[in-house]
XYZ file of N, CA and C in Angstrom:
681
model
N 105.373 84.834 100.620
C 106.737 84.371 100.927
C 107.443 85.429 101.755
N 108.086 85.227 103.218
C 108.598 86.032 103.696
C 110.346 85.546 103.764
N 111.077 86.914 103.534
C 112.607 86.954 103.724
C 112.774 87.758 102.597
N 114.303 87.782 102.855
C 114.666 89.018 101.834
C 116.082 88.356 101.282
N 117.159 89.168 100.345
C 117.969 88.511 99.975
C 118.794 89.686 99.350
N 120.205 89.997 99.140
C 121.028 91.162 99.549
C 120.738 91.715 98.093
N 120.123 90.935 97.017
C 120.162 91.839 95.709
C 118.823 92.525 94.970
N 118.258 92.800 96.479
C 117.155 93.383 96.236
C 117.024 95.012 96.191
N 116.166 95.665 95.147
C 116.268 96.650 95.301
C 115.757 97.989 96.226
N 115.144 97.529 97.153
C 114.524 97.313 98.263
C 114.980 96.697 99.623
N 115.840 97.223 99.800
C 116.803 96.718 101.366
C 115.645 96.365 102.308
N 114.612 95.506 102.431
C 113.453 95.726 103.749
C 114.741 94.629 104.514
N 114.436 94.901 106.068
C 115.515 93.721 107.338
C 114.972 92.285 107.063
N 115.346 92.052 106.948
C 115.227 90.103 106.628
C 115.301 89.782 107.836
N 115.482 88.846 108.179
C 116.077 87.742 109.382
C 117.237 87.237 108.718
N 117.928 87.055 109.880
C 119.649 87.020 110.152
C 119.873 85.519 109.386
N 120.899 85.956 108.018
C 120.931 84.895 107.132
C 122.486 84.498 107.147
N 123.135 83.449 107.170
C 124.620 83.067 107.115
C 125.586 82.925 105.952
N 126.458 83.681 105.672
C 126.899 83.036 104.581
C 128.764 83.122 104.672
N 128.987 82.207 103.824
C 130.496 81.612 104.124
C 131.001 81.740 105.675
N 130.053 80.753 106.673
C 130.454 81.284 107.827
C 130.128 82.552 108.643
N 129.516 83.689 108.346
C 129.564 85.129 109.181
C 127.964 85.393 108.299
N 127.582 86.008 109.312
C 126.238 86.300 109.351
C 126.041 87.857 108.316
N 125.155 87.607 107.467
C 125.193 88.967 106.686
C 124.432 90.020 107.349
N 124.571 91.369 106.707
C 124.729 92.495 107.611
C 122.728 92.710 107.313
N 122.069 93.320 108.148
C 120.791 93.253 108.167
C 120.763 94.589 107.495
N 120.018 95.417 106.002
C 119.604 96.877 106.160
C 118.848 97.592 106.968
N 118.756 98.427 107.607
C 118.147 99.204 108.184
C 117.030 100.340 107.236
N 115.776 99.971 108.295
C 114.217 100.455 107.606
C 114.602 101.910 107.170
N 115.658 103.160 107.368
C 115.591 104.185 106.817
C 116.319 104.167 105.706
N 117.018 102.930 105.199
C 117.508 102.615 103.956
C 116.502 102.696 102.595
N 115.255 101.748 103.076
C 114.407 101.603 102.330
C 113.076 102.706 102.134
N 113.255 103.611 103.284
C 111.959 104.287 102.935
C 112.273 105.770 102.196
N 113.574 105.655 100.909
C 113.638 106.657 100.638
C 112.885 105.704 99.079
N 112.394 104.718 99.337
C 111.735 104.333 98.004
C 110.071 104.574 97.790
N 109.602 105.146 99.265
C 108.237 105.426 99.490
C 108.084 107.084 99.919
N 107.459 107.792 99.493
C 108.188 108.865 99.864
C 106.773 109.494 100.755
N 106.732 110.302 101.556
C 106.231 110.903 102.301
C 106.606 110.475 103.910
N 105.929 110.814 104.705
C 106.362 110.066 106.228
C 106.289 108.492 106.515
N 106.866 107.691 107.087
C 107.015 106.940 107.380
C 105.651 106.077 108.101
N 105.075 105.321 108.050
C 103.959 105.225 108.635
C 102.494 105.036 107.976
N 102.919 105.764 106.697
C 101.940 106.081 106.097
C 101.977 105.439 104.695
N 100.759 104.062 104.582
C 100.437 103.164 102.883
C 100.754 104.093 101.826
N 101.835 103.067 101.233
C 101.577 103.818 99.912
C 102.044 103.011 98.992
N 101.944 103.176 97.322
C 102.384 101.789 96.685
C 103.155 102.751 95.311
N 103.835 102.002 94.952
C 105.054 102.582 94.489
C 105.348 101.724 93.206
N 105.084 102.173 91.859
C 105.331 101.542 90.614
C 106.399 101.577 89.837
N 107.755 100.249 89.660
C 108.428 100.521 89.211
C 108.119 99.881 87.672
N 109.401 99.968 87.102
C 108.876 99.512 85.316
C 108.852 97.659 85.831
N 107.806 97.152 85.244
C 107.285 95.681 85.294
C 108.616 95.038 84.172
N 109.054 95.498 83.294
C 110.475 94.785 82.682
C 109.915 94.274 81.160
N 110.637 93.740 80.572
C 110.449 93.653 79.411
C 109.418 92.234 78.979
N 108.424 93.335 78.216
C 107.489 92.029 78.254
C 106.993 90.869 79.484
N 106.548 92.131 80.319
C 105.915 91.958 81.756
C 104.903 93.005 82.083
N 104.107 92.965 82.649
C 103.252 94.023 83.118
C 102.480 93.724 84.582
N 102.166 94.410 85.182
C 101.591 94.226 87.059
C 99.998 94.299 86.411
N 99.570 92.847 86.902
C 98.022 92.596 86.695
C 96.781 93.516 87.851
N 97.768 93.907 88.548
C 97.202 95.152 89.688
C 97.976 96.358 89.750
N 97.150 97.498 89.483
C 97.673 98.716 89.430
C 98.031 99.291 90.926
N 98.444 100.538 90.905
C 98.891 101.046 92.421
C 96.831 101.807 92.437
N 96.494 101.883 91.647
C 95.094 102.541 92.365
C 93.936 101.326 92.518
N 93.914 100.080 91.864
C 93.413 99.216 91.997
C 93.831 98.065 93.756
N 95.497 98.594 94.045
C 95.730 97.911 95.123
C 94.987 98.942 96.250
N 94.993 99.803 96.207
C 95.148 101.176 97.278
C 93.283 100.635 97.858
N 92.589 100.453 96.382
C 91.150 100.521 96.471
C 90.668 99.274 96.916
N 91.659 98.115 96.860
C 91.547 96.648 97.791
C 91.803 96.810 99.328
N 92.960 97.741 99.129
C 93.298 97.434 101.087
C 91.916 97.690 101.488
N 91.393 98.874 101.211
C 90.176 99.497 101.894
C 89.093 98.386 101.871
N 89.022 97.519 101.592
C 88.209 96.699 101.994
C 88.447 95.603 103.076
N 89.422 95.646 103.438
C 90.192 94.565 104.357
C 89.701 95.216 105.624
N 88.960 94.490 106.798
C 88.286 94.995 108.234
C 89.264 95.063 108.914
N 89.561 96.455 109.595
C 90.244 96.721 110.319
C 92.201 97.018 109.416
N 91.640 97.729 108.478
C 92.918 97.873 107.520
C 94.038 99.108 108.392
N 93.534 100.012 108.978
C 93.548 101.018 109.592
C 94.881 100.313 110.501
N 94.355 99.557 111.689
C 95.051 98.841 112.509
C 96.352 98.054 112.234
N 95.633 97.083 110.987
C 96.698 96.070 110.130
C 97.626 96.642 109.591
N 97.332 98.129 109.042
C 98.796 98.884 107.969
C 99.516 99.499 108.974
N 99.643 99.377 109.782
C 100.468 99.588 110.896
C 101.562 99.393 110.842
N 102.804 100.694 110.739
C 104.261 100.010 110.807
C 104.401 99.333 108.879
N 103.820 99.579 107.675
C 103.667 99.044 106.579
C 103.783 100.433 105.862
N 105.068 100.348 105.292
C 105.218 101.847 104.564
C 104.518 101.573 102.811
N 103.995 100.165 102.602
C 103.868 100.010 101.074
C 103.907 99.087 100.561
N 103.582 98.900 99.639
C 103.956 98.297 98.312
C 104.668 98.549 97.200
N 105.217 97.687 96.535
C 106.103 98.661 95.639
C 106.002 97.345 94.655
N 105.840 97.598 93.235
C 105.381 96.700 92.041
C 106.764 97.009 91.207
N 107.232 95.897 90.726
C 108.367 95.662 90.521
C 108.814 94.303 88.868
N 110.000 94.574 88.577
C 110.307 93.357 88.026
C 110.962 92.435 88.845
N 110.919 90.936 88.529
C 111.115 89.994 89.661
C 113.040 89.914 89.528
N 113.430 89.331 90.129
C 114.817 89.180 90.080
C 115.050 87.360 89.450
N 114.877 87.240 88.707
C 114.940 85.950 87.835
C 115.529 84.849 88.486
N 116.756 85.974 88.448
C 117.865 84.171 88.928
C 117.759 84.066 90.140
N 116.890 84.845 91.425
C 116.727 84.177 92.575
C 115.658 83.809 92.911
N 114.540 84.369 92.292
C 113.654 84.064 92.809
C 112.245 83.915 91.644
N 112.623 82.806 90.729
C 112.151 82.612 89.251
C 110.281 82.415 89.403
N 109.872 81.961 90.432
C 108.950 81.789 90.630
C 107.972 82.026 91.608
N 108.443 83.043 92.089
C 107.731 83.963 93.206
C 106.645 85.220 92.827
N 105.572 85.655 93.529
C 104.786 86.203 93.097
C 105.348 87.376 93.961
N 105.171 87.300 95.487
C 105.404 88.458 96.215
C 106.308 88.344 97.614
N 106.922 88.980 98.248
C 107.434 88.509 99.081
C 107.293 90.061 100.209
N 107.761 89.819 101.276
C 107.649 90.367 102.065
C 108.667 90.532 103.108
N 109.050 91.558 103.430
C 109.952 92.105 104.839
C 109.846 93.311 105.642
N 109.788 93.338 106.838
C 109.374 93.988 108.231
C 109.126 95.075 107.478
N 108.130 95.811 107.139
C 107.215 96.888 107.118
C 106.740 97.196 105.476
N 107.060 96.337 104.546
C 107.350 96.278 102.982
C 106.502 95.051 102.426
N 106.146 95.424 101.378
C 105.791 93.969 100.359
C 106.162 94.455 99.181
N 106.480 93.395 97.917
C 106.878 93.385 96.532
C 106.037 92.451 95.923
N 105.786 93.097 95.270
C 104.588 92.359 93.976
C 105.109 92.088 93.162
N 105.824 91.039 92.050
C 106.602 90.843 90.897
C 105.602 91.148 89.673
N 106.019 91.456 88.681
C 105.421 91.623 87.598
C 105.331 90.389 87.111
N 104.255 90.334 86.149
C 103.545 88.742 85.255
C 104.558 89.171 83.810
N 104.231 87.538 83.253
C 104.831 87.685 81.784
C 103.315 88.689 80.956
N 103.633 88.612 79.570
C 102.569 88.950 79.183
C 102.038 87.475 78.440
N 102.697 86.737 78.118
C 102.319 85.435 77.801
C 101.002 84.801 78.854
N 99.916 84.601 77.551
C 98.467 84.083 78.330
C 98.536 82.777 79.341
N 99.530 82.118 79.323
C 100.202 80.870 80.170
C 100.506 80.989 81.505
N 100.564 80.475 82.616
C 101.602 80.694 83.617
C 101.574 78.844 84.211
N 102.385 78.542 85.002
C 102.715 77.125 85.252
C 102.641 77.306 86.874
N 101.700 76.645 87.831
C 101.690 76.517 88.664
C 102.643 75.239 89.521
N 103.475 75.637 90.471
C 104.401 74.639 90.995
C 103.708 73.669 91.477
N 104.463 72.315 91.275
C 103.504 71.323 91.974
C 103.181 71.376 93.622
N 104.412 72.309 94.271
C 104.188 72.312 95.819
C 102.857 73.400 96.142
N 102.714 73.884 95.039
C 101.633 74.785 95.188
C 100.301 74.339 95.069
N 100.001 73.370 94.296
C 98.489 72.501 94.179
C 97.802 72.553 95.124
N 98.029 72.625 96.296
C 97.328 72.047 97.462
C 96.292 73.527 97.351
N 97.129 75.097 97.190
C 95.798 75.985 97.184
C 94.986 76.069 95.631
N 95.578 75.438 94.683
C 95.223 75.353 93.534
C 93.602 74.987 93.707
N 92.778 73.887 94.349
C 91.299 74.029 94.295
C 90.303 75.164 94.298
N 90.868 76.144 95.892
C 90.264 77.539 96.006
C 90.402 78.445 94.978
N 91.614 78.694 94.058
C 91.608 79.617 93.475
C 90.951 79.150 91.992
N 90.826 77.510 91.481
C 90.150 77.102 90.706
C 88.620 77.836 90.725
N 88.167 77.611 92.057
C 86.724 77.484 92.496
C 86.363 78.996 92.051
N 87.314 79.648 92.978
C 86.621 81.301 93.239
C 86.960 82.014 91.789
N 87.880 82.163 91.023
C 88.052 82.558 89.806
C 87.742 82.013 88.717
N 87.316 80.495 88.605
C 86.520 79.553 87.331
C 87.862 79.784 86.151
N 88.844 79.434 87.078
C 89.952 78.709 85.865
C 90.195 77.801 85.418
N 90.486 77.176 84.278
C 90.456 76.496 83.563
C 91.925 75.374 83.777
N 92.561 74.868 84.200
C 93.755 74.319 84.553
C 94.202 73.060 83.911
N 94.935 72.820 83.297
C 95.803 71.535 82.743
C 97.174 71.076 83.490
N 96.851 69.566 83.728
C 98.075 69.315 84.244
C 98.991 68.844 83.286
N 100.433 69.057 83.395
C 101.358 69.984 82.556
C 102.905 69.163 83.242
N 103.511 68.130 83.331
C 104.207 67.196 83.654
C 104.063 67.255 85.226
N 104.355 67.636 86.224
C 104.498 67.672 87.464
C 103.425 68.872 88.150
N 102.935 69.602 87.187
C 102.851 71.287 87.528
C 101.591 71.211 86.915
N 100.586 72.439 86.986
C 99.594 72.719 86.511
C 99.759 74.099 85.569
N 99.258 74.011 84.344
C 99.229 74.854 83.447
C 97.527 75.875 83.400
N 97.651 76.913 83.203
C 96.333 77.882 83.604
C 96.807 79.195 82.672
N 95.289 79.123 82.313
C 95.100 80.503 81.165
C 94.460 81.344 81.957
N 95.000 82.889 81.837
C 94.463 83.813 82.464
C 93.016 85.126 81.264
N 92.304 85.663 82.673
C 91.840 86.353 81.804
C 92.372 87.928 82.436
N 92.448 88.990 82.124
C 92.974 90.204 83.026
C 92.007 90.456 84.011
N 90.958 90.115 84.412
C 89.905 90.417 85.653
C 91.155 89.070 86.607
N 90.945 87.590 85.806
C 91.112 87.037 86.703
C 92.756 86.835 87.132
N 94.043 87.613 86.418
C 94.999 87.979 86.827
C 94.947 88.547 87.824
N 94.406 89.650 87.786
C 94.056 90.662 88.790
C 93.751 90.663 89.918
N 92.426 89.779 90.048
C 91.866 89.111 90.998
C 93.072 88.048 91.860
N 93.529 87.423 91.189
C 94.868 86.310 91.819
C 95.321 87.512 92.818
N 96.349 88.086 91.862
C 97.047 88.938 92.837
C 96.900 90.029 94.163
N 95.299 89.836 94.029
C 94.981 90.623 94.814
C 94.336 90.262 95.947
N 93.706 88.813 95.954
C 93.265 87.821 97.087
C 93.851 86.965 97.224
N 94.883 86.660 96.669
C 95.717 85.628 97.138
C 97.477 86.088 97.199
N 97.679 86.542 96.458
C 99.242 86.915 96.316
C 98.963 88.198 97.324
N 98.515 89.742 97.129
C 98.690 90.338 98.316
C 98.509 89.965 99.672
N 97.222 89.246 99.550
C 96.555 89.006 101.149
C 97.565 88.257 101.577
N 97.996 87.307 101.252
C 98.900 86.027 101.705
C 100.197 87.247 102.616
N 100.876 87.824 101.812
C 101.774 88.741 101.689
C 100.953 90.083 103.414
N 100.054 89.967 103.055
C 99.510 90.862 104.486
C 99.632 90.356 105.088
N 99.160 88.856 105.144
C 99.027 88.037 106.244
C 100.657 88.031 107.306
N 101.792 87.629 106.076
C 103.070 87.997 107.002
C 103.221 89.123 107.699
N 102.548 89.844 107.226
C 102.594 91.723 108.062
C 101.905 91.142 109.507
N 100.865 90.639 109.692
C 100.236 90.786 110.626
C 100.578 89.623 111.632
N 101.599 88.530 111.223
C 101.999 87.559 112.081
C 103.347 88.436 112.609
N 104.004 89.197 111.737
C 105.087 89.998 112.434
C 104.542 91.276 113.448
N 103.346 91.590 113.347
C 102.451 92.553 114.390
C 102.808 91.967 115.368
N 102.062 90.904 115.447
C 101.227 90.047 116.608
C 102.675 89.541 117.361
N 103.529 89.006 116.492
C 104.836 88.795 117.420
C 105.485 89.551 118.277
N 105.654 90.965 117.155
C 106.100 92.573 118.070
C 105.658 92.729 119.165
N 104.323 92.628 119.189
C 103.319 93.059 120.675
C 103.622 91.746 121.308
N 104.274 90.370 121.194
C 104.485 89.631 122.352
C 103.349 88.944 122.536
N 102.359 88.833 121.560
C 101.277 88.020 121.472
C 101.659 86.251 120.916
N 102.322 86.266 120.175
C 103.065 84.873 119.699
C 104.221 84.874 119.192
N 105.056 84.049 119.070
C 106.293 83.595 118.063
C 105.841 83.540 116.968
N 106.527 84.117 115.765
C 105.948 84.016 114.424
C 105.938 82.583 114.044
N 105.085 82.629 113.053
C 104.145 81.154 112.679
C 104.475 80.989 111.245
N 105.171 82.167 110.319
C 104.966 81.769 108.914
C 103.906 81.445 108.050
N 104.242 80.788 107.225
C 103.844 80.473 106.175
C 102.516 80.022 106.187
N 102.128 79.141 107.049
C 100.981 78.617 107.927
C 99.813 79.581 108.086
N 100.726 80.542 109.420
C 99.512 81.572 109.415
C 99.190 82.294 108.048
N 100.077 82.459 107.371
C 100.095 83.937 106.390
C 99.077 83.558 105.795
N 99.042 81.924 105.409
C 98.221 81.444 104.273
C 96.513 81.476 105.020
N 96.355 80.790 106.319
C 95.224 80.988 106.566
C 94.476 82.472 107.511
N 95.428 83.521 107.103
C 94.859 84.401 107.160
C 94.259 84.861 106.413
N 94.781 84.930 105.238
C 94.629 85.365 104.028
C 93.278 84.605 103.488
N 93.296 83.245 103.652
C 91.910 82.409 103.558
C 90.540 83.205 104.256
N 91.261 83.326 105.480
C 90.020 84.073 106.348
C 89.273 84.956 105.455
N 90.490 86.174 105.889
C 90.075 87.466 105.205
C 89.557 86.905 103.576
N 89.739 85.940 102.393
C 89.074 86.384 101.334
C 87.696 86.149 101.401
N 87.944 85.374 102.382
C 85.621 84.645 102.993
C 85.254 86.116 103.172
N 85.450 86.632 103.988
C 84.882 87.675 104.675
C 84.618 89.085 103.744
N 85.793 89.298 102.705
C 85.662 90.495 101.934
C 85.292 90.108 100.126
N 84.943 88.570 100.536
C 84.487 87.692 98.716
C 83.146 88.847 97.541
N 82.577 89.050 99.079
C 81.383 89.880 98.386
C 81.647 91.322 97.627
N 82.206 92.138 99.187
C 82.459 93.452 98.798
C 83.577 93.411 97.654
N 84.792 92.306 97.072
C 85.704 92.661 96.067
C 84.829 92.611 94.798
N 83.224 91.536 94.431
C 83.039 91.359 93.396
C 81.970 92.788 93.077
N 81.772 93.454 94.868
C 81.228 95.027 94.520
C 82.057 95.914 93.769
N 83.053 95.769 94.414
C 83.454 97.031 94.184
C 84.711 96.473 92.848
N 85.126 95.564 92.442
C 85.935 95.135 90.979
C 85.183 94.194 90.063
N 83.562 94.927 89.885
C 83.229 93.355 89.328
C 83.424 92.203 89.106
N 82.307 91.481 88.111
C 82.609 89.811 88.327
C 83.714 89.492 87.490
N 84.380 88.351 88.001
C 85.652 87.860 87.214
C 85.352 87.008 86.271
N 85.817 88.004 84.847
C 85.829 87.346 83.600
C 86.691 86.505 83.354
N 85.959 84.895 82.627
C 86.864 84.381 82.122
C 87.987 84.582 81.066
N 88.781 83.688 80.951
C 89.853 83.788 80.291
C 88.900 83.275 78.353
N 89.568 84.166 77.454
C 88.671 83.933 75.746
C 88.835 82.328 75.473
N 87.543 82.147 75.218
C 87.241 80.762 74.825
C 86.640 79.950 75.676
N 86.904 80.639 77.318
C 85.787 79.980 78.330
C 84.764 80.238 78.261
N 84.268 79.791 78.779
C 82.916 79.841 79.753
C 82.561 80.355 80.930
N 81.771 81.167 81.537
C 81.926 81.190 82.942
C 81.605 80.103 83.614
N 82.407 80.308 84.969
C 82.348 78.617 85.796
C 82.580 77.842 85.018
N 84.020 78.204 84.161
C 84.451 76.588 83.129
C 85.586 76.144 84.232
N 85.770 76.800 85.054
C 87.022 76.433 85.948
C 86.668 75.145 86.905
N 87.157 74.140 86.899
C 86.736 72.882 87.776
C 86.206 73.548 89.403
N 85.042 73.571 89.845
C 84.954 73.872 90.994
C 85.137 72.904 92.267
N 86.452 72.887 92.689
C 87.159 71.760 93.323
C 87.017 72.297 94.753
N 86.719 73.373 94.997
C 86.296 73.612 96.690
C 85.105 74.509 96.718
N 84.488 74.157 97.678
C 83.676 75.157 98.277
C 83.367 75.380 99.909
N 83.218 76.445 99.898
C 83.424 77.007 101.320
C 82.138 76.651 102.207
């Protein structure tokens, strides 16, 4: 999800948003990089407290040890001062995993409750992540209901919630250099598709295989796509 919103703790520049009439004021990137500390330029991921009865299903040394598998990470972290793992801001953004703004990403913290409720606008990637993680899913009035296991928390957030979240990094690259008009949501998502084909192998090298959630099975998860 890309944009930002003024009660973040994390000023990253949004795009120019309106309110009561007059356009709100944009922060400026040296606002925010006193939350990453060393030079500017340079990855780094930044752990705040996950909140009460929440915890980040990806650590800052477990993310650090994913980028490095991404081809051509070197190039892509370009202008990307970080990550920074966080508690979510409830009342705006109740159901967001990560979001993103010009040189920044935010990772929200999970409940600790074994549950989470997938939005119904979200189903459509719900097959892939069925397939590749062997989750188990119930549909749940409008929404899909899914039990986690901590490999396959982990795993979520880290091929689908970060990458997605890179992917906006690299449609805002490609715009900078005058290569395209940003594309959103669109691209972010099938970048992120790309890249998990390509690095599927080396993540189950280097974070082993993803355990099911207690009481499964492996491959109890409906395998509703394949590549």
């Amino acid at each position: 999800m890309a944009g930002w919103y003024r009660r973040s703790p994390l000023p990253i520049r949004p795009l120019t948003r309106i309110k009561g009439g007059r356009p709100k004021p944009k922060p400026n990137r040296s606002d925010h990089l006193r939350w990453f500390p060393g030079p500017p330029g340079r990855f780094r991921v930044v752990r705040k407290p996950p909140g009460r009865q929440r915890y980040h299903p990806a650590g800052a040394e477990e993310i650090e040890r994913f980028v490095g598998l991404i081809p051509s990470w070197e190039e892509i972290s370009c202008d990307l001062d970080g990550v920074m793992l966080c508690a979510p801001w409830q009342e705006e953004y109740p159901d967001t995993e990560g979001l993103y703004g010009e040189h920044a990403i935010i990772l929200f913290s999970w409940p600790r409750q074994p549950e989470e409720r997938f939005r119904h606008s979200f189903t459509r990637q719900l097959p892939e992540v069925a397939g590749r993680l062997s989750l188990r899913e119930r549909r749940k009035d409008r929404d899909y209901a899914v039990t986690w296991s901590p490999s396959q928390a982990r795993a979520y957030v880290l091929l689908f919630v970060l990458l997605h979240e890179i992917g906006h990094h690299v449609d805002w690259l490609l715009c900078r250099r005058g290569r395209y008009a940003r594309r959103g949501e669109s691209f972010a998502e099938d970048w992120a598709a790309d890249c998990r084909q390509r690095i599927w192998d080396c993540f189950l090298q280097a974070f082993g295989e993803i355990e099911p959630a207690a009481g499964q099975a492996r491959g109890a998860g409906r395998l509703l796509h394949r590549d």
